[in-house]
CSV table of C-alpha atoms in Angstrom, one decimal:
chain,number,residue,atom,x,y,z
A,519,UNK,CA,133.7,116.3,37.7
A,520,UNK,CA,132.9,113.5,40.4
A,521,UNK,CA,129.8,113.9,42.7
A,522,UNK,CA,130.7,113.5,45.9
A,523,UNK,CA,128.8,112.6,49.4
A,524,UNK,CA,130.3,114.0,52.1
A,525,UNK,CA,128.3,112.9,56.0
A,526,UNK,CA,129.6,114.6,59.3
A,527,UNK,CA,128.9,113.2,62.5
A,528,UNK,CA,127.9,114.7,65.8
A,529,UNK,CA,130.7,115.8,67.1
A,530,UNK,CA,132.0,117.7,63.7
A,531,UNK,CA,129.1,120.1,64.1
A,532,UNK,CA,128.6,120.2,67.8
A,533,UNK,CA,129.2,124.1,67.5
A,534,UNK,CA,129.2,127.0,65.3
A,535,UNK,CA,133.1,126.6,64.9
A,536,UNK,CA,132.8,123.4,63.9
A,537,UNK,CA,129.8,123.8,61.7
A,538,UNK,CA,131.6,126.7,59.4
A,539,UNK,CA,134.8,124.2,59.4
A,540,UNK,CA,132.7,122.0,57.7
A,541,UNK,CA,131.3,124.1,55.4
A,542,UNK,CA,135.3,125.1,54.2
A,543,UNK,CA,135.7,121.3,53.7
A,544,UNK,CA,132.1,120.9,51.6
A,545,UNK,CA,133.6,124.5,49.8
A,546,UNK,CA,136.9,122.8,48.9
A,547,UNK,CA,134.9,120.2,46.9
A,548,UNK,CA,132.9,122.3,45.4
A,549,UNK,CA,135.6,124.5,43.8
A,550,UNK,CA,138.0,121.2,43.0
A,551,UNK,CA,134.7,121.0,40.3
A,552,UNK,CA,132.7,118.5,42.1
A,553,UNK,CA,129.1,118.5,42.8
A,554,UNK,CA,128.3,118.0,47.0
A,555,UNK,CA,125.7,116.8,49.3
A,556,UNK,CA,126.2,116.8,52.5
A,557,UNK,CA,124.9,114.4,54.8
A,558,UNK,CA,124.6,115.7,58.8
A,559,UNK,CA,123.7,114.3,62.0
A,560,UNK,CA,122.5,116.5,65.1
A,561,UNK,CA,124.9,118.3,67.1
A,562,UNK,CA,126.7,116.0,70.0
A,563,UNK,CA,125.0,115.1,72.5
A,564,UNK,CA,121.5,116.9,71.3
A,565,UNK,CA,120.0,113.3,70.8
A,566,UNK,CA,121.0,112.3,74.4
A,567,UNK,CA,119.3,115.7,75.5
A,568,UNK,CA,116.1,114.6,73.6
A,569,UNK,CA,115.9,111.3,75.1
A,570,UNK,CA,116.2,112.9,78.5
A,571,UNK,CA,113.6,115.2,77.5
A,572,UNK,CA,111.3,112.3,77.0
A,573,UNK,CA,112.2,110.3,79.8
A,574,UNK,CA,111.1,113.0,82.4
A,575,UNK,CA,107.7,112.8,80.9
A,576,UNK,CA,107.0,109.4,80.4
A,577,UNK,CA,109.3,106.1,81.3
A,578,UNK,CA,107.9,104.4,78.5
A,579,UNK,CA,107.6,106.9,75.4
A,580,UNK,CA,105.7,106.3,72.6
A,581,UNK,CA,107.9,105.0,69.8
A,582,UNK,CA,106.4,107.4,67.2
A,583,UNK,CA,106.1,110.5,69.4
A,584,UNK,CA,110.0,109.8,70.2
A,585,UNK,CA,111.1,109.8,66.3
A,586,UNK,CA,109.5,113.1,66.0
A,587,UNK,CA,111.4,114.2,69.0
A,588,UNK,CA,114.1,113.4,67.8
A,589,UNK,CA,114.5,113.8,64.2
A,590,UNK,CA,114.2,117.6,65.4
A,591,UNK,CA,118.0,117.8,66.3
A,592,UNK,CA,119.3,117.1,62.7
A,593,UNK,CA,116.7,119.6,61.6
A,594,UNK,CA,118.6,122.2,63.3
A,595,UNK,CA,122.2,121.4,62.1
A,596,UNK,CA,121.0,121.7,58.2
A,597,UNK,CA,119.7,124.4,58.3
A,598,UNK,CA,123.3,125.6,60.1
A,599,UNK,CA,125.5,124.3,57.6
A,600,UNK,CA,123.2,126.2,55.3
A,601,UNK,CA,123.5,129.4,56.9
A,602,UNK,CA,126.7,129.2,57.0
A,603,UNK,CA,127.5,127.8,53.6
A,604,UNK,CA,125.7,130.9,52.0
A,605,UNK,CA,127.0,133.3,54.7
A,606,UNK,CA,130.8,132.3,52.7
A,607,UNK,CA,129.0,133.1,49.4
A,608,UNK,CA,128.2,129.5,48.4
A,609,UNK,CA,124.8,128.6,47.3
A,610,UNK,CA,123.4,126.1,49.0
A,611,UNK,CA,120.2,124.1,50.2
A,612,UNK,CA,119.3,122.6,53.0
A,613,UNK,CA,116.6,119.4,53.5
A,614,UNK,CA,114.9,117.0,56.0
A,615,UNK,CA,114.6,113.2,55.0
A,616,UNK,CA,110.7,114.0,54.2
A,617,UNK,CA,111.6,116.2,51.7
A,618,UNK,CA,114.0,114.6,49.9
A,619,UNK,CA,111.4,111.5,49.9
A,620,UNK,CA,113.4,109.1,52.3
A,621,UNK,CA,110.9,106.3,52.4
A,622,UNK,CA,110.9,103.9,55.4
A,623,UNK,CA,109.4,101.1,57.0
A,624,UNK,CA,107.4,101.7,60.3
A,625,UNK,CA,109.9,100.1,62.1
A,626,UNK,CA,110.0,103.1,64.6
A,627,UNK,CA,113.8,103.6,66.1
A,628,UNK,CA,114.9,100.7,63.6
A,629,UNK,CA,113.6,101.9,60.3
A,630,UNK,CA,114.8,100.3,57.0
A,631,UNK,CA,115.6,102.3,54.1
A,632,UNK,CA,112.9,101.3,50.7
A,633,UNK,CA,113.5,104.2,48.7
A,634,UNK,CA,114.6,107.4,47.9
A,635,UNK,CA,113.5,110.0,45.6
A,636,UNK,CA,116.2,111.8,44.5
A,637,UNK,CA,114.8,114.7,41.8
A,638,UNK,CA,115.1,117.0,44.3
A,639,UNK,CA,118.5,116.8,45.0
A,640,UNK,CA,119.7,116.5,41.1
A,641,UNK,CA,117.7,120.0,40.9
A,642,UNK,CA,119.8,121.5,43.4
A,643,UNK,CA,123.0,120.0,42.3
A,644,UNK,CA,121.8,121.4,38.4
A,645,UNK,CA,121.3,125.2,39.6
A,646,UNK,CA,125.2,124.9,41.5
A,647,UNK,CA,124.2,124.4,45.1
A,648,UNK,CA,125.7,122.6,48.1
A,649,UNK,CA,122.9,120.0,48.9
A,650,UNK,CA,122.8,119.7,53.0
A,651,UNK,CA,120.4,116.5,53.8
A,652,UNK,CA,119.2,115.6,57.0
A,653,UNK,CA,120.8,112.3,58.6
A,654,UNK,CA,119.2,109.8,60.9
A,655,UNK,CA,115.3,110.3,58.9
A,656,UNK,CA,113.5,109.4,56.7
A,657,UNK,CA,109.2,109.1,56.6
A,658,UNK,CA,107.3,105.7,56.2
A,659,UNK,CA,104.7,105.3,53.6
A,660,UNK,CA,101.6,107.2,55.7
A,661,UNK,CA,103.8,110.2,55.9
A,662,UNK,CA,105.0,109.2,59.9
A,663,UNK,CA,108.5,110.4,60.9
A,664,UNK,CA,110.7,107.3,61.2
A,665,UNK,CA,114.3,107.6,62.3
A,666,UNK,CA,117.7,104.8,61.6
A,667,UNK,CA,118.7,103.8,64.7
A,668,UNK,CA,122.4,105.2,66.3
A,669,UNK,CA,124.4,106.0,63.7
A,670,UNK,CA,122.0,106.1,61.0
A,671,UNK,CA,123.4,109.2,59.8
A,672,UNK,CA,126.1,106.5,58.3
A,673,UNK,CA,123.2,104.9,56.9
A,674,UNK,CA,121.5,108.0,55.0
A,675,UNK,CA,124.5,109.1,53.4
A,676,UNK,CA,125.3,105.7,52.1
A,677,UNK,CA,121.9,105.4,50.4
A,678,UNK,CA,122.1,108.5,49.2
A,679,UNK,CA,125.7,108.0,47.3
A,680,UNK,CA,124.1,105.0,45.6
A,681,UNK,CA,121.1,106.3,45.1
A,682,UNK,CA,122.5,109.3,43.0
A,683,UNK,CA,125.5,107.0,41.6
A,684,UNK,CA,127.7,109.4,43.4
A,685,UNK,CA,131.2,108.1,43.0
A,686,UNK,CA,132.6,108.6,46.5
A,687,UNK,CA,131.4,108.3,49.8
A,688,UNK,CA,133.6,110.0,52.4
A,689,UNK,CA,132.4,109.5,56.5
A,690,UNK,CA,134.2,112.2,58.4
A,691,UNK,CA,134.0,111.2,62.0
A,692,UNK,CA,136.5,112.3,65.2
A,693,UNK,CA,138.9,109.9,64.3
A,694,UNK,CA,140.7,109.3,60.7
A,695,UNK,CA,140.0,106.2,59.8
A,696,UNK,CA,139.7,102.1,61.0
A,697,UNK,CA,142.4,100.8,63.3
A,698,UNK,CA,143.6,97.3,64.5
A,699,UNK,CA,141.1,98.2,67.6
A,700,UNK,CA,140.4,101.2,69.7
A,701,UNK,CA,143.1,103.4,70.3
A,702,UNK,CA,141.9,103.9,73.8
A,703,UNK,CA,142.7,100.4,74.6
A,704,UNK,CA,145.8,99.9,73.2
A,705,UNK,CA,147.6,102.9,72.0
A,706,UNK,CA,149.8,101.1,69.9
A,707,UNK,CA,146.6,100.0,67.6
A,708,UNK,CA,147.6,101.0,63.6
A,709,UNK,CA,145.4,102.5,61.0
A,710,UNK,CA,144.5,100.4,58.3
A,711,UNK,CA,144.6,101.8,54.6
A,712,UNK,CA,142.0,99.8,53.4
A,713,UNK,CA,139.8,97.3,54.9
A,714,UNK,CA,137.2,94.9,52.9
A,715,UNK,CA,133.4,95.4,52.9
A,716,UNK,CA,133.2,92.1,54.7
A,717,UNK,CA,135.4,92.7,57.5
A,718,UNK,CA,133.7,96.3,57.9
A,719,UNK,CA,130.6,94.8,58.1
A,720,UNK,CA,132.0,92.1,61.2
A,721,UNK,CA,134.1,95.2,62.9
A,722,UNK,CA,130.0,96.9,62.6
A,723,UNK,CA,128.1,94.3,64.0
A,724,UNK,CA,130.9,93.6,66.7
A,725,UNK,CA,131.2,96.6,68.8
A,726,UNK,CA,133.7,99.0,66.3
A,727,UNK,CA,131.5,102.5,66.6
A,728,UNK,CA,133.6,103.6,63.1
A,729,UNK,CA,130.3,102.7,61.0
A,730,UNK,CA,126.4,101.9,61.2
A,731,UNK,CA,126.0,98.3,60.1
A,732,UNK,CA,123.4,99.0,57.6
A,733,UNK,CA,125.6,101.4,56.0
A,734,UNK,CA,128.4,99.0,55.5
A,735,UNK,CA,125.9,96.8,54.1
A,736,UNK,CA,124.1,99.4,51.8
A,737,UNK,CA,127.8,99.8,50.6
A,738,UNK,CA,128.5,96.2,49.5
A,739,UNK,CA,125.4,95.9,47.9
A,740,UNK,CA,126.0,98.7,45.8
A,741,UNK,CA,129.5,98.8,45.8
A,742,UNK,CA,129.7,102.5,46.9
A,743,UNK,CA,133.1,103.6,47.5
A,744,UNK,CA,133.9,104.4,50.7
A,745,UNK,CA,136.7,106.6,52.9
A,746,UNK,CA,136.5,107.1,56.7
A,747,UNK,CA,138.4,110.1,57.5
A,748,UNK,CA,138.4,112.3,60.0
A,749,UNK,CA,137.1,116.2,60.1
A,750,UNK,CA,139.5,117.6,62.0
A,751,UNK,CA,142.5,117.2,59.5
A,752,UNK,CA,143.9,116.4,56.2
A,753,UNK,CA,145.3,112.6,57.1
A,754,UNK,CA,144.5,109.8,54.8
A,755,UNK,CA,141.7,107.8,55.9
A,756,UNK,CA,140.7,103.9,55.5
A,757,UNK,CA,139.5,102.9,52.3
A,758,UNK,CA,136.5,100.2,52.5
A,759,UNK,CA,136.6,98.3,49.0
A,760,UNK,CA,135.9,95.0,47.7
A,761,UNK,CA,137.7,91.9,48.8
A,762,UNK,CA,141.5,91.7,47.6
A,763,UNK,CA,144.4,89.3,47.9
A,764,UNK,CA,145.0,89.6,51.4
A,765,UNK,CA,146.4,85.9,52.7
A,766,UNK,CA,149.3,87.1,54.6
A,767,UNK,CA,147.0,89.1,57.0
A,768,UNK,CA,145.1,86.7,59.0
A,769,UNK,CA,144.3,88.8,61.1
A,770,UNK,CA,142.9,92.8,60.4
A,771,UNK,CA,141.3,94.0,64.0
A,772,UNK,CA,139.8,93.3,67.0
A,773,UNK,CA,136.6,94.6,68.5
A,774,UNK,CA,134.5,94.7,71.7
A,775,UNK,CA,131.0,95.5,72.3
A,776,UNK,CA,130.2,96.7,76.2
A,777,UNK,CA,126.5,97.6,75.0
A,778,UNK,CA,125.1,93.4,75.0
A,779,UNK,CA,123.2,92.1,77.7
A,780,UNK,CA,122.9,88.2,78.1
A,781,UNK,CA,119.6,86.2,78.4
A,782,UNK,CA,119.6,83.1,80.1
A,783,UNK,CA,116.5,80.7,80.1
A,784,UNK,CA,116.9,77.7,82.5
A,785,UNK,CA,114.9,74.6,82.3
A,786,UNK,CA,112.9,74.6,78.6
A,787,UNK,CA,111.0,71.6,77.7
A,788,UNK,CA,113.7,70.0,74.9
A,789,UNK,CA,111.5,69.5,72.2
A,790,UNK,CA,110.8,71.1,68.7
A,791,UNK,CA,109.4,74.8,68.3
A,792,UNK,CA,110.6,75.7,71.5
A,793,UNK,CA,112.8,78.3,70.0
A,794,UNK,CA,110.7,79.4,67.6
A,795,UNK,CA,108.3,80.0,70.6
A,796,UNK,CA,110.9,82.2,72.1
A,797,UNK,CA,112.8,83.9,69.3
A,798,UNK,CA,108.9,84.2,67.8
A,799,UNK,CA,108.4,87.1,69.6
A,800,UNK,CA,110.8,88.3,70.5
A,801,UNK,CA,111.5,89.5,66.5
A,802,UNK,CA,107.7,90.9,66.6
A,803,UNK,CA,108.8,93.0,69.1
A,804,UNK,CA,111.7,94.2,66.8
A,805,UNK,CA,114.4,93.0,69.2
A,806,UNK,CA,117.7,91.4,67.2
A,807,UNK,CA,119.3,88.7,68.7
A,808,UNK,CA,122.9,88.5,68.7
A,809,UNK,CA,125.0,84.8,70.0
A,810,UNK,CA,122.8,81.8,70.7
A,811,UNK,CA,123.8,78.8,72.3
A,812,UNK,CA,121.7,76.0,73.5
A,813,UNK,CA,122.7,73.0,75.5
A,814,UNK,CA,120.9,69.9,76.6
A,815,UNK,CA,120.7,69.6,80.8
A,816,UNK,CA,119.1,66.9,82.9
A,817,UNK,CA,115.8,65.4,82.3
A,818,UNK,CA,114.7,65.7,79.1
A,819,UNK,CA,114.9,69.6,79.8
A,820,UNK,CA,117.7,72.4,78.0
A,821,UNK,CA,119.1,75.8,78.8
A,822,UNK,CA,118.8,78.7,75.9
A,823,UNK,CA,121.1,81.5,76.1
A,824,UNK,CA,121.5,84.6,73.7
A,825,UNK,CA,122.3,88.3,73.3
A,826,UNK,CA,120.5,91.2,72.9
A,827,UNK,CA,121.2,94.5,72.7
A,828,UNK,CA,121.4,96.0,76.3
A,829,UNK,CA,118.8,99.4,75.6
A,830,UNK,CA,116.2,96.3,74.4
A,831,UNK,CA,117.0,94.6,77.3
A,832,UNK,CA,113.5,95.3,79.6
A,833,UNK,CA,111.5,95.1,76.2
A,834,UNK,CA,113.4,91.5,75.7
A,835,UNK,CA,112.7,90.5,79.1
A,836,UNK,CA,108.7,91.7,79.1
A,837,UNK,CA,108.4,89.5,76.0
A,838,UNK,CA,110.4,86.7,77.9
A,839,UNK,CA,107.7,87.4,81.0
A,840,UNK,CA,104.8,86.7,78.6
A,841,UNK,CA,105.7,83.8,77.6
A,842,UNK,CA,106.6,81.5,80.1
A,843,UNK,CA,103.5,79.9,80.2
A,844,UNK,CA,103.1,78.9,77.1
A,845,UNK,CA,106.9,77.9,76.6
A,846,UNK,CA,107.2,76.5,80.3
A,847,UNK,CA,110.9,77.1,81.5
A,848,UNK,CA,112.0,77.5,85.1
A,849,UNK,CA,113.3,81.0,85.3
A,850,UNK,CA,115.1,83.3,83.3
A,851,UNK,CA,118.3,85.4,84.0
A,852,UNK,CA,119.7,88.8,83.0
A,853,UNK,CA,123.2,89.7,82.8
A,854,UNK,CA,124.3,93.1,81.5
A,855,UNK,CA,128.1,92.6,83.2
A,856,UNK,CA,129.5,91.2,79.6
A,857,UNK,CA,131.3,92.0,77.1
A,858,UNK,CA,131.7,90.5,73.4
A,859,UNK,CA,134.9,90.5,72.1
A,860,UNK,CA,135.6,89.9,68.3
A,861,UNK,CA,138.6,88.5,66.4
A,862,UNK,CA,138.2,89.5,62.7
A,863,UNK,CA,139.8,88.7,59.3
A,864,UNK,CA,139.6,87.9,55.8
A,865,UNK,CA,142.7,86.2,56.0
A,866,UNK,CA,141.0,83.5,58.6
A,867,UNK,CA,139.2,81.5,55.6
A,868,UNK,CA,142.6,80.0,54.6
A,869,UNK,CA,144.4,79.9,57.7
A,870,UNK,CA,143.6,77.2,60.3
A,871,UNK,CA,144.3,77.8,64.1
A,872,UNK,CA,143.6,80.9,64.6
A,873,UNK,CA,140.4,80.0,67.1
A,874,UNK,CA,142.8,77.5,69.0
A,875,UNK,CA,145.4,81.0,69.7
A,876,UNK,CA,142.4,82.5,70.8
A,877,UNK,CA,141.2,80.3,73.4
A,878,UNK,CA,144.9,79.7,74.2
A,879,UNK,CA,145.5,83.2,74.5
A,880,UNK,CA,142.5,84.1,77.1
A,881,UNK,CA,142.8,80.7,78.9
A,882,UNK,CA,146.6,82.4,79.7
A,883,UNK,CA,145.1,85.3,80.6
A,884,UNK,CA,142.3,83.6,83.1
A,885,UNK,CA,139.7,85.2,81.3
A,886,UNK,CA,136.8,82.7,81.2
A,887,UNK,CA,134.6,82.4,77.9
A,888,UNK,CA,130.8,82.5,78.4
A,889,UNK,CA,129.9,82.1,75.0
A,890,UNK,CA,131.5,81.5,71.3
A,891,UNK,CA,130.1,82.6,68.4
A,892,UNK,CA,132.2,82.4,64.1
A,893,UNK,CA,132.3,82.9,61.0
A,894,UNK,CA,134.1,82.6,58.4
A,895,UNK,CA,135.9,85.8,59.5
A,896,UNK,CA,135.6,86.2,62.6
A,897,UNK,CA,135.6,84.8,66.2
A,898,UNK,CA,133.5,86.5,68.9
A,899,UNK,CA,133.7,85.6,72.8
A,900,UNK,CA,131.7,86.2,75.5
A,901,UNK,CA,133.6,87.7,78.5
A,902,UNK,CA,132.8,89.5,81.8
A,903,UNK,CA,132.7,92.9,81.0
A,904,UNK,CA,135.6,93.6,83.6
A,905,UNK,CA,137.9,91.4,81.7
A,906,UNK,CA,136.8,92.9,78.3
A,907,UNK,CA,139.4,95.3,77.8
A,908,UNK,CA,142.1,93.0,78.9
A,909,UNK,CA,140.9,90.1,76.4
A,910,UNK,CA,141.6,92.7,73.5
A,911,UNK,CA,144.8,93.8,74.7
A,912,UNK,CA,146.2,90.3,74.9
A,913,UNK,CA,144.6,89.4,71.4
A,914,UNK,CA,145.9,92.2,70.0
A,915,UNK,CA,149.4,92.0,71.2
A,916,UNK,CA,149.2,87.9,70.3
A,917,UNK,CA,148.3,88.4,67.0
A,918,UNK,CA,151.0,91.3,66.3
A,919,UNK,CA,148.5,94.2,65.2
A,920,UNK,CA,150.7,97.0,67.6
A,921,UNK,CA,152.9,99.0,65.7
């Protein structure tokens, strides 16, 4: 007997049909002779709705009235799954992040995951029930709400398999598992059976919507095993697994990320602490910063430029507007027309050249780089958001990921 967690996203429940067809899948597991949990997120497009919701009341909602809002729409799908779960004679039990003791920061939006009680769960499991648990939540340490961020379904279930021990971690999403890139761009993009923690994590943090970066993390860390596979049929998914022998692939996938917005700040005294007067608070104001690059102009002065994500791009800028006394640049500009797009590989740490073919390869293409960001495993690129798609299609052809 292996216990398994099982975590549907939006679009697997985002109706009754799809909710019961989940329930058959949790069934199946549960009569192969393995205990379940079930980790769900709210129906599609039910946060969106929310959001909305909010916005017509207030253009700037308050950040802990919005994670109740919010939370609400997982609440709903458990108890669902629940429904229907017993309705096909299975006993089951539904929770929300509070009760299953989900403890959080007070990051509000962006919580962290500290801890997580999981007696209750085990006590379910014990009397032979299907365990549904509320994605996305969790509650900080004075009993607030606090949701995960996008995706932070991902995130929940993740915590929870290593949390219990559980010995798999399957992500059923719309699609059946990680490919070279997105399909929609280039229809010839191939699955991949298994792709490493690492380059999960750099696909994550790059613009591939497959997985929630903290959940890939949370996975490495603990070294939970983990399947992305789709709900919708029976196909093998991608494994995500510790690093293995993989030299003749330079190259696994290549990602873009539409949702950035570039900051440009023109004329800063070059001296030290000015960065740490900018990027100061701008991390109080729980903003990540993404690519920076800094270069020296005329006269003793520099230009800073960086990336933000583009929903925290008015909070970013209101910081920005606050501080230009004290820091003393010329002017700052916005640019939401980009795009990043990401070259990524284990097989990059032993092979050189592969950021010469890159440059090469969108130089051909006339597709002008903004900004250039690496590591060991990957390449990312700043482009015009109109030339993003076409950067990965010529990548992806050059490095020979089509099928």
């Amino acid at each position: 007997m292996a216990l398994i967690v099982q975590k549907y996203g939006g679009t697997s429940v985002q109706d009754a049909d799809r909710i019961k067809n989940v329930a058959k899948r949790a069934i199946e597991a549960k009569k192969a002779g393995h205990d379940v949990v079930v980790v769900v997120s709210a129906m599609a497009g039910e946060t969106n709705r929310l959001l909305a919701l909010a916005k017509s009341i207030t253009t700037e909602p308050d950040e802990r009235e919005l994670d109740q809002l919010v939370s609400t729409g997982e609440q709903v799908t458990i108890a669902l799954l629940a429904l229907a779960l017993q309705e096909m004679g299975q006993p089951a039990r539904s929770f929300l992040g509070t009760q299953v003791k989900i403890i959080t920061d007070s990051a509000y939006s962006k919580a962290r995951i500290q801890r997580i009680d999981a007696d209750i769960i085990f006590s379910a499991l014990k009397e032979g029930k299907i365990v549904v648990v509320a994605g996305f939540q969790g509650m900080d340490e004075g009993g607030n709400i606090t949701t995960l961020g996008r995706g932070g379904s991902d995130t929940t279930a993740v915590a929870l398999a290593a949390a219990l021990k559980a010995d798999l971690c399957e992500i059923y999403t719309d699609v059946d598992g990680v490919y070279t890139t997105d399909p929609r761009i280039c229809p010839n993009a191939q699955k991949l059976p298994k792709v490493t923690y690492d380059e999960m994590l750099e696909m994550a943090s790059s613009g591939a919507k497959v997985l929630q970066v903290r959940s890939v993390e949370f996975a490495a860390k603990y070294k939970v095993p983990l399947v992305v596979k789709s709900s919708f049929n029976n196909n093998e998914g991608t494994l995500i697994t510790t690093e293995e022998s993989m030299e003749d692939v330079v190259v696994s996938g290549i990602t873009i990320d539409e949702s950035e917005a570039k900051l440009a700040l023109r004329g800063l005294p070059d001296k030290p602490g000015v960065a740490s007067h900018v990027f100061g608070p701008i991390a109080k104001a729980n903003i990540n910063v993404d690519m920076i690059v800094q270069n020296i102009s005329a006269e003793g002065l520099t230009d800073l430029t960086f990336t933000v994500p583009g929903g925290d791009l008015p909070k970013a800028k209101k910081v920005i507007d606050q501080i230009i006394g004290e820091v003393g640049f010329k002017k700052v500009e916005a640019d939401q027309d980009v795009a990043k797009v990401s070259v990524i590989g284990v097989g990059m740490r032993s092979h050189a050249g592969v950021a010469a073919k890159v440059f090469e390869v969108l130089s051909g293409a006339g597709i002008n780089i903004e900004m250039i960001s690496t590591s060991e495993i990957r390449i990312s690129v700043v482009v015009k958001k109109s030339q993003g798609k076409d950067a990965v299609k010529k990548l992806h052809d050059a490095f020979g990921l089509g099928k």
